CSV table of C-alpha atoms and ligand atoms in Angstrom, one decimal:
chain,number,residue,atom,x,y,z
A,1406,MET,CA,-29.5,14.5,10.5
A,1407,ASN,CA,-31.2,12.1,12.8
A,1408,ILE,CA,-29.7,8.7,13.3
A,1409,THR,CA,-32.7,6.8,11.9
A,1410,GLN,CA,-32.6,9.0,8.8
A,1411,ILE,CA,-29.0,8.1,8.3
A,1412,LEU,CA,-29.6,4.4,8.8
A,1413,HIS,CA,-32.9,4.2,6.9
A,1414,SER,CA,-32.6,6.3,3.8
A,1415,TYR,CA,-29.5,8.5,3.6
A,1416,GLY,CA,-27.3,7.9,0.6
A,1417,GLU,CA,-29.8,5.7,-1.1
A,1418,ASP,CA,-31.1,8.0,-3.8
A,1419,GLY,CA,-30.6,7.4,-7.5
A,1420,PHE,CA,-31.3,3.7,-7.8
A,1421,SER,CA,-33.8,2.7,-10.5
A,1422,TYR,CA,-37.3,1.6,-9.4
A,1423,SER,CA,-36.9,3.2,-5.9
A,1424,PRO,CA,-36.0,-0.1,-4.1
A,1425,VAL,CA,-36.5,-0.2,-0.3
A,1426,SER,CA,-33.5,-2.5,-0.1
A,1427,VAL,CA,-30.4,-1.3,-1.9
A,1428,PRO,CA,-29.5,-3.6,-4.9
A,1429,ILE,CA,-26.3,-5.7,-4.7
A,1430,TYR,CA,-24.2,-4.5,-7.6
A,1431,GLU,CA,-22.5,-7.8,-8.2
A,1432,THR,CA,-20.3,-6.5,-11.0
A,1433,SER,CA,-16.6,-6.2,-11.3
A,1434,ILE,CA,-16.5,-3.5,-14.1
A,1435,PHE,CA,-18.6,-0.6,-15.3
A,1436,SER,CA,-18.8,0.4,-19.0
A,1437,PHE,CA,-18.7,3.7,-20.8
A,1438,LYS,CA,-20.6,5.4,-23.6
A,1439,ASN,CA,-17.5,6.8,-25.3
A,1440,PHE,CA,-13.7,7.5,-25.1
A,1441,GLU,CA,-14.2,10.8,-23.3
A,1442,GLU,CA,-16.2,9.4,-20.4
A,1443,PHE,CA,-13.8,6.4,-20.2
A,1444,GLN,CA,-10.8,8.7,-20.0
A,1445,ASN,CA,-12.3,10.9,-17.3
A,1446,SER,CA,-13.0,7.8,-15.2
A,1447,LEU,CA,-9.6,6.3,-15.7
A,1448,LEU,CA,-8.0,9.6,-14.6
A,1449,ASN,CA,-10.1,10.0,-11.5
A,1450,GLU,CA,-10.9,6.6,-10.2
A,1451,PHE,CA,-11.6,7.9,-6.7
A,1452,GLU,CA,-14.7,9.6,-7.9
A,1453,SER,CA,-16.0,7.3,-10.6
A,1454,HIS,CA,-17.3,3.8,-11.2
A,1455,LEU,CA,-14.7,2.0,-13.2
A,1456,TYR,CA,-13.8,-1.2,-11.4
A,1457,THR,CA,-15.1,-2.7,-8.1
A,1458,ARG,CA,-11.6,-2.9,-6.6
A,1459,GLY,CA,-11.9,0.9,-6.3
A,1460,LYS,CA,-15.6,1.8,-6.0
A,1461,ASN,CA,-18.9,-0.1,-6.0
A,1462,PRO,CA,-22.4,1.4,-5.6
A,1463,THR,CA,-23.5,-1.0,-2.9
A,1464,ALA,CA,-20.4,-0.3,-0.9
A,1465,GLU,CA,-20.8,3.4,-1.4
A,1466,VAL,CA,-24.1,3.5,0.3
A,1467,VAL,CA,-22.6,2.0,3.4
A,1468,GLU,CA,-19.6,4.3,3.2
A,1469,LYS,CA,-21.9,7.4,3.1
A,1470,LYS,CA,-23.9,6.2,6.1
A,1471,ILE,CA,-20.9,5.4,8.2
A,1472,ALA,CA,-19.2,8.7,7.4
A,1473,ALA,CA,-22.5,10.5,8.4
A,1474,LEU,CA,-22.7,8.5,11.6
A,1475,GLU,CA,-19.1,9.5,12.5
A,1476,LYS,CA,-19.8,13.1,11.6
A,1477,ALA,CA,-17.0,12.9,9.0
A,1478,GLU,CA,-16.6,13.8,5.4
A,1479,ASP,CA,-15.9,10.4,3.9
A,1480,ALA,CA,-15.3,6.7,4.5
A,1481,LYS,CA,-13.9,3.7,2.7
A,1482,LEU,CA,-14.9,0.1,3.3
A,1483,PHE,CA,-12.3,-2.7,3.4
A,1484,ALA,CA,-12.3,-6.5,3.3
A,1485,SER,CA,-11.5,-6.6,7.1
A,1486,GLY,CA,-10.9,-4.4,10.1
A,1487,VAL,CA,-7.2,-5.3,10.0
A,1488,ALA,CA,-7.0,-4.2,6.3
A,1489,ALA,CA,-8.6,-0.9,7.3
A,1490,ILE,CA,-6.1,-0.5,10.2
A,1491,SER,CA,-3.1,-1.3,8.0
A,1492,ALA,CA,-4.2,1.1,5.2
A,1493,ALA,CA,-5.1,4.0,7.5
A,1494,THR,CA,-1.7,3.8,9.2
A,1495,MET,CA,0.7,2.8,6.4
A,1496,ALA,CA,-0.7,5.5,4.1
A,1497,PHE,CA,0.9,8.1,6.5
A,1498,LEU,CA,4.2,6.3,7.3
A,1499,LYS,CA,7.5,5.8,5.7
A,1500,SER,CA,10.9,4.3,6.7
A,1501,GLY,CA,12.4,6.2,9.6
A,1502,ASP,CA,9.1,7.3,11.1
A,1503,HIS,CA,8.0,6.6,14.7
A,1504,VAL,CA,4.6,5.6,16.0
A,1505,VAL,CA,3.1,5.7,19.5
A,1506,CYS,CA,0.5,3.0,20.0
A,1507,VAL,CA,-1.6,1.9,22.9
A,1508,LYS,CA,-0.1,-1.1,24.6
A,1509,ASP,CA,-3.3,-3.1,25.0
A,1510,ALA,CA,-4.6,-2.6,21.5
A,1511,TYR,CA,-6.0,-5.4,19.3
A,1512,GLY,CA,-3.4,-8.2,18.8
A,1513,TRP,CA,-2.9,-7.8,15.0
A,1514,THR,CA,-2.6,-4.0,15.5
A,1515,LEU,CA,0.3,-4.6,17.9
A,1516,ARG,CA,1.9,-7.0,15.4
A,1517,LEU,CA,1.5,-4.6,12.6
A,1518,PHE,CA,3.7,-2.1,14.4
A,1519,SER,CA,6.0,-4.4,16.3
A,1520,GLN,CA,6.8,-6.8,13.5
A,1521,TYR,CA,5.4,-6.0,10.1
A,1522,LEU,CA,6.3,-2.3,9.9
A,1523,LYS,CA,9.6,-2.9,11.7
A,1524,ARG,CA,10.7,-4.7,8.5
A,1525,PHE,CA,10.2,-1.4,6.7
A,1526,GLY,CA,12.1,0.7,9.2
A,1527,VAL,CA,9.2,2.1,11.2
A,1528,GLU,CA,9.7,2.4,14.9
A,1529,VAL,CA,7.1,2.1,17.6
A,1530,THR,CA,6.7,2.9,21.3
A,1531,PHE,CA,3.8,1.2,23.2
A,1532,VAL,CA,2.3,3.2,26.0
A,1533,GLU,CA,-0.5,2.5,28.5
A,1534,GLY,CA,-2.2,5.7,27.4
A,1535,ILE,CA,-4.5,6.3,30.5
A,1536,ASP,CA,-2.6,9.5,31.0
A,1537,PRO,CA,-2.3,11.7,27.9
A,1538,GLY,CA,1.2,12.4,29.2
A,1539,ASP,CA,2.1,8.9,28.2
A,1540,PHE,CA,1.8,9.9,24.5
A,1541,ILE,CA,3.5,13.3,25.1
A,1542,LYS,CA,6.5,11.6,26.8
A,1543,ALA,CA,6.9,9.0,24.1
A,1544,THR,CA,6.9,11.6,21.3
A,1545,ARG,CA,10.1,12.1,19.4
A,1546,LYS,CA,11.2,14.3,16.5
A,1547,ASN,CA,10.2,11.6,14.0
A,1548,THR,CA,6.9,10.7,15.5
A,1549,LYS,CA,4.3,10.8,12.7
A,1550,LEU,CA,1.3,8.8,14.1
A,1551,PHE,CA,-0.5,8.1,17.3
A,1552,PHE,CA,-2.6,4.9,17.3
A,1553,LEU,CA,-5.4,4.8,19.9
A,1554,GLU,CA,-8.0,2.2,20.8
A,1555,SER,CA,-10.4,3.6,23.4
A,1556,PRO,CA,-11.5,1.7,25.2
A,1557,THR,CA,-9.2,-1.3,24.6
A,1558,THR,CA,-11.1,-4.5,24.3
A,1559,PHE,CA,-9.6,-6.7,26.9
A,1560,THR,CA,-8.9,-4.5,29.9
A,1561,PHE,CA,-11.1,-1.6,28.8
A,1562,GLN,CA,-8.7,1.3,29.4
A,1563,LEU,CA,-9.6,4.7,27.9
A,1564,GLN,CA,-7.6,7.5,26.4
A,1565,ASP,CA,-8.6,11.1,26.6
A,1566,LEU,CA,-9.3,11.8,23.0
A,1567,SER,CA,-9.5,15.6,23.1
A,1568,ALA,CA,-6.3,16.0,25.0
A,1569,ILE,CA,-4.3,13.6,22.9
A,1570,ALA,CA,-5.8,15.1,19.6
A,1571,LYS,CA,-4.9,18.6,20.7
A,1572,PHE,CA,-1.2,17.7,21.4
A,1573,ALA,CA,-1.0,15.7,18.1
A,1574,LYS,CA,-2.4,18.6,16.1
A,1575,GLU,CA,0.1,21.1,17.6
A,1576,ASN,CA,2.9,18.7,16.6
A,1577,LYS,CA,1.6,17.6,13.2
A,1578,ILE,CA,1.1,14.0,14.3
A,1579,LYS,CA,-1.7,12.0,12.6
A,1580,THR,CA,-4.1,10.4,15.0
A,1581,VAL,CA,-5.9,7.1,14.2
A,1582,ILE,CA,-8.4,5.5,16.6
A,1583,ASP,CA,-9.9,2.0,16.6
A,1584,ASN,CA,-13.5,2.8,17.5
A,1585,THR,CA,-14.9,-0.7,17.2
A,1586,TRP,CA,-16.0,-1.2,20.8
A,1587,ALA,CA,-18.1,2.0,21.1
A,1588,THR,CA,-19.4,2.0,17.5
A,1589,PRO,CA,-20.4,5.3,15.9
A,1590,VAL,CA,-23.6,5.2,17.9
A,1591,PHE,CA,-21.8,5.8,21.2
A,1592,GLN,CA,-18.5,7.6,20.3
A,1593,ASN,CA,-17.6,10.0,17.6
A,1594,PRO,CA,-13.8,10.8,17.8
A,1595,ILE,CA,-13.6,13.1,14.7
A,1596,PRO,CA,-15.5,16.0,16.3
A,1597,LEU,CA,-13.1,15.6,19.3
A,1598,GLY,CA,-10.2,16.3,17.0
A,1599,ILE,CA,-9.0,12.7,15.9
A,1600,ASP,CA,-8.1,12.5,12.3
A,1601,LEU,CA,-9.1,9.0,11.3
A,1602,VAL,CA,-11.5,6.4,12.8
A,1603,VAL,CA,-11.2,2.7,12.0
A,1604,HIS,CA,-13.8,0.0,12.7
A,1605,SER,CA,-13.8,-3.7,12.5
A,1606,ALA,CA,-17.3,-3.9,10.8
A,1607,SER,CA,-17.2,-7.6,11.5
A,1608,LYS,CA,-18.4,-6.7,15.0
A,1609,TYR,CA,-21.4,-4.4,15.7
A,1610,ILE,CA,-21.8,-2.8,12.3
A,1611,GLY,CA,-22.3,-6.2,10.7
A,1612,GLY,CA,-23.9,-7.3,13.9
A,1613,HIS,CA,-24.9,-10.9,12.9
A,1614,SER,CA,-21.5,-12.8,12.9
A,1615,ASP,CA,-21.8,-13.4,9.2
A,1616,VAL,CA,-19.4,-11.0,7.6
A,1617,VAL,CA,-15.7,-9.9,7.9
A,1618,ALA,CA,-15.2,-6.2,7.0
A,1619,GLY,CA,-13.6,-3.0,8.0
A,1620,VAL,CA,-13.9,0.8,7.4
A,1621,VAL,CA,-11.8,3.9,7.6
A,1622,VAL,CA,-13.5,7.2,8.3
A,1623,GLY,CA,-12.0,10.7,8.0
A,1624,SER,CA,-11.6,13.9,5.9
A,1625,ARG,CA,-12.1,13.7,2.1
A,1626,GLU,CA,-8.5,14.6,1.7
A,1627,ASP,CA,-7.2,11.8,3.9
A,1628,ILE,CA,-9.6,9.2,2.4
A,1629,ARG,CA,-8.5,10.2,-1.1
A,1630,HIS,CA,-4.9,9.8,0.0
A,1631,ILE,CA,-5.5,6.4,1.5
A,1632,PHE,CA,-7.4,5.4,-1.7
A,1633,ASN,CA,-4.6,6.4,-4.0
A,1634,THR,CA,-2.0,4.6,-1.9
A,1635,GLU,CA,-2.7,1.6,0.3
A,1636,PHE,CA,-6.3,1.0,-0.7
A,1637,MET,CA,-5.7,0.5,-4.4
A,1638,ASN,CA,-2.3,-1.2,-4.0
A,1639,ILE,CA,-3.0,-3.7,-1.3
A,1640,GLY,CA,-6.4,-4.2,-2.8
A,1641,ALA,CA,-8.2,-5.5,0.3
A,1642,THR,CA,-11.6,-4.5,-1.3
A,1643,ILE,CA,-14.9,-5.5,0.2
A,1644,GLY,CA,-17.2,-7.6,-2.1
A,1645,PRO,CA,-20.7,-6.1,-3.0
A,1646,PHE,CA,-22.5,-8.8,-1.1
A,1647,GLU,CA,-20.5,-8.3,2.1
A,1648,ALA,CA,-21.1,-4.6,1.8
A,1649,TRP,CA,-24.8,-5.3,1.5
A,1650,LEU,CA,-24.7,-7.4,4.7
A,1651,LEU,CA,-23.2,-4.4,6.5
A,1652,LEU,CA,-26.1,-2.3,5.2
A,1653,ARG,CA,-28.6,-4.9,6.6
A,1654,GLY,CA,-26.7,-4.7,9.9
A,1655,LEU,CA,-26.8,-0.9,10.0
A,1656,ARG,CA,-30.6,-0.8,9.7
A,1657,THR,CA,-30.8,-1.8,13.4
A,1658,LEU,CA,-27.5,-0.7,14.8
A,1659,HIS,CA,-28.9,2.0,17.1
A,1660,ILE,CA,-31.6,-0.4,18.5
A,1661,ARG,CA,-29.1,-3.2,19.0
A,1662,MET,CA,-26.6,-1.0,20.8
A,1663,GLN,CA,-29.2,0.2,23.2
A,1664,ARG,CA,-30.1,-3.4,24.0
A,1665,HIS,CA,-26.5,-4.6,24.3
A,1666,MET,CA,-25.9,-1.8,26.9
A,1667,GLU,CA,-29.1,-2.5,28.9
A,1668,ASN,CA,-28.3,-6.2,29.0
A,1669,THR,CA,-24.7,-5.6,29.9
A,1670,LEU,CA,-25.7,-3.3,32.8
A,1671,LYS,CA,-28.1,-6.0,34.1
A,1672,VAL,CA,-25.5,-8.7,33.9
A,1673,ILE,CA,-23.0,-6.4,35.7
A,1674,GLU,CA,-25.5,-5.9,38.5
A,1675,TYR,CA,-25.5,-9.7,38.9
A,1676,LEU,CA,-21.7,-10.1,38.6
A,1677,GLN,CA,-21.2,-7.6,41.4
A,1678,THR,CA,-22.9,-10.1,43.7
A,1679,VAL,CA,-20.7,-13.0,42.8
A,1680,PRO,CA,-17.9,-13.5,45.4
A,1681,GLU,CA,-15.6,-15.1,42.8
A,1682,VAL,CA,-15.5,-12.0,40.6
A,1683,SER,CA,-12.6,-9.9,41.8
A,1684,GLU,CA,-12.8,-7.3,39.1
A,1685,ILE,CA,-15.2,-6.0,36.4
A,1686,TYR,CA,-13.7,-4.2,33.4
A,1687,TYR,CA,-16.3,-2.1,31.8
A,1688,PRO,CA,-16.2,1.7,31.2
A,1689,PHE,CA,-19.8,2.3,32.2
A,1690,TYR,CA,-19.5,0.3,35.4
A,1691,ALA,CA,-19.6,3.0,38.1
A,1692,LYS,CA,-16.5,1.7,39.8
A,1693,HIS,CA,-14.3,1.8,36.6
A,1694,GLN,CA,-11.3,4.1,37.3
A,1695,GLN,CA,-12.1,6.2,34.1
A,1696,TYR,CA,-15.9,6.2,34.5
A,1697,GLU,CA,-16.0,10.0,34.4
A,1698,LEU,CA,-14.0,10.1,31.2
A,1699,ALA,CA,-16.2,7.4,29.7
A,1700,LYS,CA,-19.3,9.6,30.3
A,1701,LYS,CA,-17.5,12.6,28.9
A,1702,GLN,CA,-16.5,11.2,25.6
A,1703,MET,CA,-19.0,8.4,25.0
A,1704,LYS,CA,-22.8,8.2,25.0
A,1705,GLY,CA,-22.9,4.6,26.1
A,1706,GLY,CA,-21.3,1.3,26.3
A,1707,SER,CA,-21.5,-1.8,24.2
A,1708,GLY,CA,-21.8,-5.5,25.2
A,1709,LEU,CA,-18.2,-6.5,25.6
A,1710,LEU,CA,-16.6,-6.6,29.1
A,1711,SER,CA,-14.1,-8.7,31.0
A,1712,ILE,CA,-14.1,-10.1,34.5
A,1713,LYS,CA,-11.3,-11.4,36.7
A,1714,LEU,CA,-12.0,-14.6,38.5
A,1715,LYS,CA,-10.8,-15.4,42.0
A,1716,VAL,CA,-9.4,-18.8,41.3
A,1717,ASN,CA,-6.6,-21.1,42.4
A,1718,SER,CA,-6.4,-23.4,39.5
A,1719,LEU,CA,-6.8,-23.6,35.7
A,1720,GLU,CA,-9.3,-26.4,36.2
A,1721,GLU,CA,-11.8,-23.8,37.7
A,1722,ILE,CA,-11.6,-21.7,34.6
A,1723,ILE,CA,-12.0,-24.7,32.4
A,1724,ALA,CA,-15.1,-25.9,34.4
A,1725,PHE,CA,-16.5,-22.4,34.2
A,1726,THR,CA,-16.1,-22.2,30.4
A,1727,ASN,CA,-17.4,-25.6,29.7
A,1728,ALA,CA,-20.6,-25.1,31.8
A,1729,PHE,CA,-22.2,-22.5,29.5
A,1730,ARG,CA,-25.2,-23.4,27.5
A,1731,VAL,CA,-26.3,-20.0,26.2
A,1732,PHE,CA,-23.0,-18.3,25.9
A,1733,ARG,CA,-20.9,-19.8,23.1
A,1734,ILE,CA,-17.1,-20.3,23.2
A,1735,ALA,CA,-15.7,-18.2,20.4
A,1736,VAL,CA,-13.4,-15.4,19.4
A,1737,SER,CA,-14.7,-12.0,18.2
A,1738,TRP,CA,-17.9,-10.3,19.4
A,1739,GLY,CA,-20.5,-7.8,18.2
A,1740,GLY,CA,-23.1,-10.2,17.0
A,1741,TYR,CA,-26.6,-10.9,18.3
A,1742,GLU,CA,-25.3,-13.7,20.5
A,1743,SER,CA,-23.4,-14.0,23.8
A,1744,LEU,CA,-19.9,-15.3,23.8
A,1745,VAL,CA,-17.3,-16.3,26.3
A,1746,MET,CA,-13.5,-16.0,25.7
A,1747,PRO,CA,-11.2,-17.1,28.6
A,1748,HIS,CA,-7.8,-15.5,28.1
A,1749,ALA,CA,-6.3,-18.8,29.4
A,1750,ALA,CA,-7.3,-20.5,26.2
A,1751,THR,CA,-5.1,-18.1,24.1
A,1752,ASN,CA,-1.8,-19.6,25.5
A,1753,ARG,CA,-0.4,-22.5,27.6
A,1754,ASP,CA,1.1,-20.3,30.4
A,1755,GLY,CA,-1.0,-21.8,33.2
A,1756,LEU,CA,-2.6,-19.7,35.9
A,1757,THR,CA,-1.0,-16.2,35.3
A,1758,GLU,CA,-2.8,-13.1,36.6
A,1759,ARG,CA,-3.8,-12.2,33.0
A,1760,ASN,CA,-5.1,-15.7,32.5
A,1761,LYS,CA,-7.7,-15.2,35.3
A,1762,ILE,CA,-9.5,-12.7,33.0
A,1763,VAL,CA,-12.5,-13.9,31.0
A,1764,ARG,CA,-14.0,-11.8,28.3
A,1765,LEU,CA,-17.8,-11.9,27.9
A,1766,HIS,CA,-19.8,-10.6,25.0
A,1767,ILE,CA,-23.4,-9.8,26.1
A,1768,GLY,CA,-25.7,-10.4,23.2
A,1769,LEU,CA,-29.4,-9.6,22.6
A,1770,GLU,CA,-30.9,-12.5,24.5
A,1771,ASP,CA,-33.2,-12.2,27.5
A,1772,PRO,CA,-30.8,-11.0,30.2
A,1773,ASN,CA,-32.3,-13.5,32.7
A,1774,LEU,CA,-31.3,-16.3,30.5
A,1775,LEU,CA,-27.7,-15.0,30.5
A,1776,ILE,CA,-27.6,-14.5,34.3
A,1777,ASP,CA,-28.9,-18.1,34.8
A,1778,ASP,CA,-26.2,-19.3,32.4
A,1779,LEU,CA,-23.5,-17.4,34.3
A,1780,GLU,CA,-24.8,-18.8,37.6
A,1781,ARG,CA,-24.5,-22.3,36.2
A,1782,ALA,CA,-20.9,-21.6,35.2
A,1783,PHE,CA,-19.9,-20.2,38.6
A,1784,GLN,CA,-21.5,-23.3,40.3
A,1785,ALA,CA,-19.5,-25.6,38.0
A,1786,MET,CA,-16.4,-23.6,39.0
A,1787,ARG,CA,-17.1,-24.0,42.7
A,1788,LYS,CA,-17.4,-27.8,42.3
A,1789,VAL,CA,-13.9,-28.2,41.1
A,1790,ARG,CA,-12.3,-25.7,43.5
A,1791,PRO,CA,-9.2,-27.3,45.1
B,1249,PLP,C1,-11.8,-7.7,15.5
B,1249,PLP,C2,-11.1,-6.5,15.8
B,1249,PLP,C3,-10.2,-6.0,14.8
B,1249,PLP,C4,-9.9,-6.7,13.6
B,1249,PLP,O1,-11.0,-6.7,12.7
B,1249,PLP,P1,-11.2,-7.9,11.6
B,1249,PLP,O2,-12.5,-7.4,11.0
B,1249,PLP,O3,-11.2,-9.1,12.3
B,1249,PLP,O4,-10.0,-7.8,10.7
B,1249,PLP,C5,-9.6,-4.7,15.1
B,1249,PLP,N1,-9.8,-4.1,16.3
B,1249,PLP,C6,-10.6,-4.6,17.2
B,1249,PLP,C7,-10.8,-3.8,18.5
B,1249,PLP,C8,-11.3,-5.8,17.0
B,1249,PLP,O5,-12.1,-6.3,18.0
């Protein structure tokens, strides 16, 4: 199936009146003609419309599309990316198990393993993951799950998905990857051997900074297992309206991703000329240390990158941040708009090496507007240089 067929029509049959826009099924319950139908539904909630905590027709359309985009059998939407990550991992873990996780993964993923699951007797080893050997060396007899995030979304380090998946399969270890950055448009980990893909749909899938949501993608068997365990019990269900917002976002996902990439490459061309930029972290920047791997396992790059500033004081970073007029100061990313996130704002540690890193989200604006805005920020920074 072609990507536009998936995004424009796939999974949308069967609604009365042939609507072009899928209806929002704002209902908590579904009713039945008789005892027998009711009983069948109660005994197989995974496959029937009984209650919106389990299944809702608006959400289902989005689930079908995302599964198709990821070349997978099934998908399940969640109320947030973090809910999706928690369910996809906890469904396969029990007390005494061990997890290997990428060290630079999303903050709440790190907390899930280092603090939350620790309370339930699950152990974790964090690894850099650039070398597949990092995962192999960290594996123990009780290792049940590898958690990947490729690329990571602060320093943009990649993991070799095929190599890690191969080792995991041979050792019966479940593999889960956070694929939020690349989106299903640019990276499909399941054909490379990864078991489960999670996304924060609050980012590019939603695409308009107006919804918090998540999704888990995988085999029908794994999704059924997650449904019958963490999904129904934790109950972090997406609402029908939020699911519909994702559907609206999906209509243009492929077009937006193309533009995010084009804009980002133009901004990088400019950033390369700025003497105060000591490093550019972006997998499709030709000088990235894993550029070849990026090209091998991804079709393109999205709009999120980091830069390291050559600065001698925190004041320079503050002046840089405060000078923007187009880029907005905010967490998250993946919307139509450009954002700036100085790592120094996340702590009070002063001018550490890590605090010299500033994360930028390149939105869908005219790239010249963004370059002018960056130039304004660098000039403001130079003015306060000690
Ligand atoms: C935002 C984000 C998450 C968490 O998703 P929420 O929708 O905010 O719960 C997970 N992973 C990555 C890489 C993210 O950027």
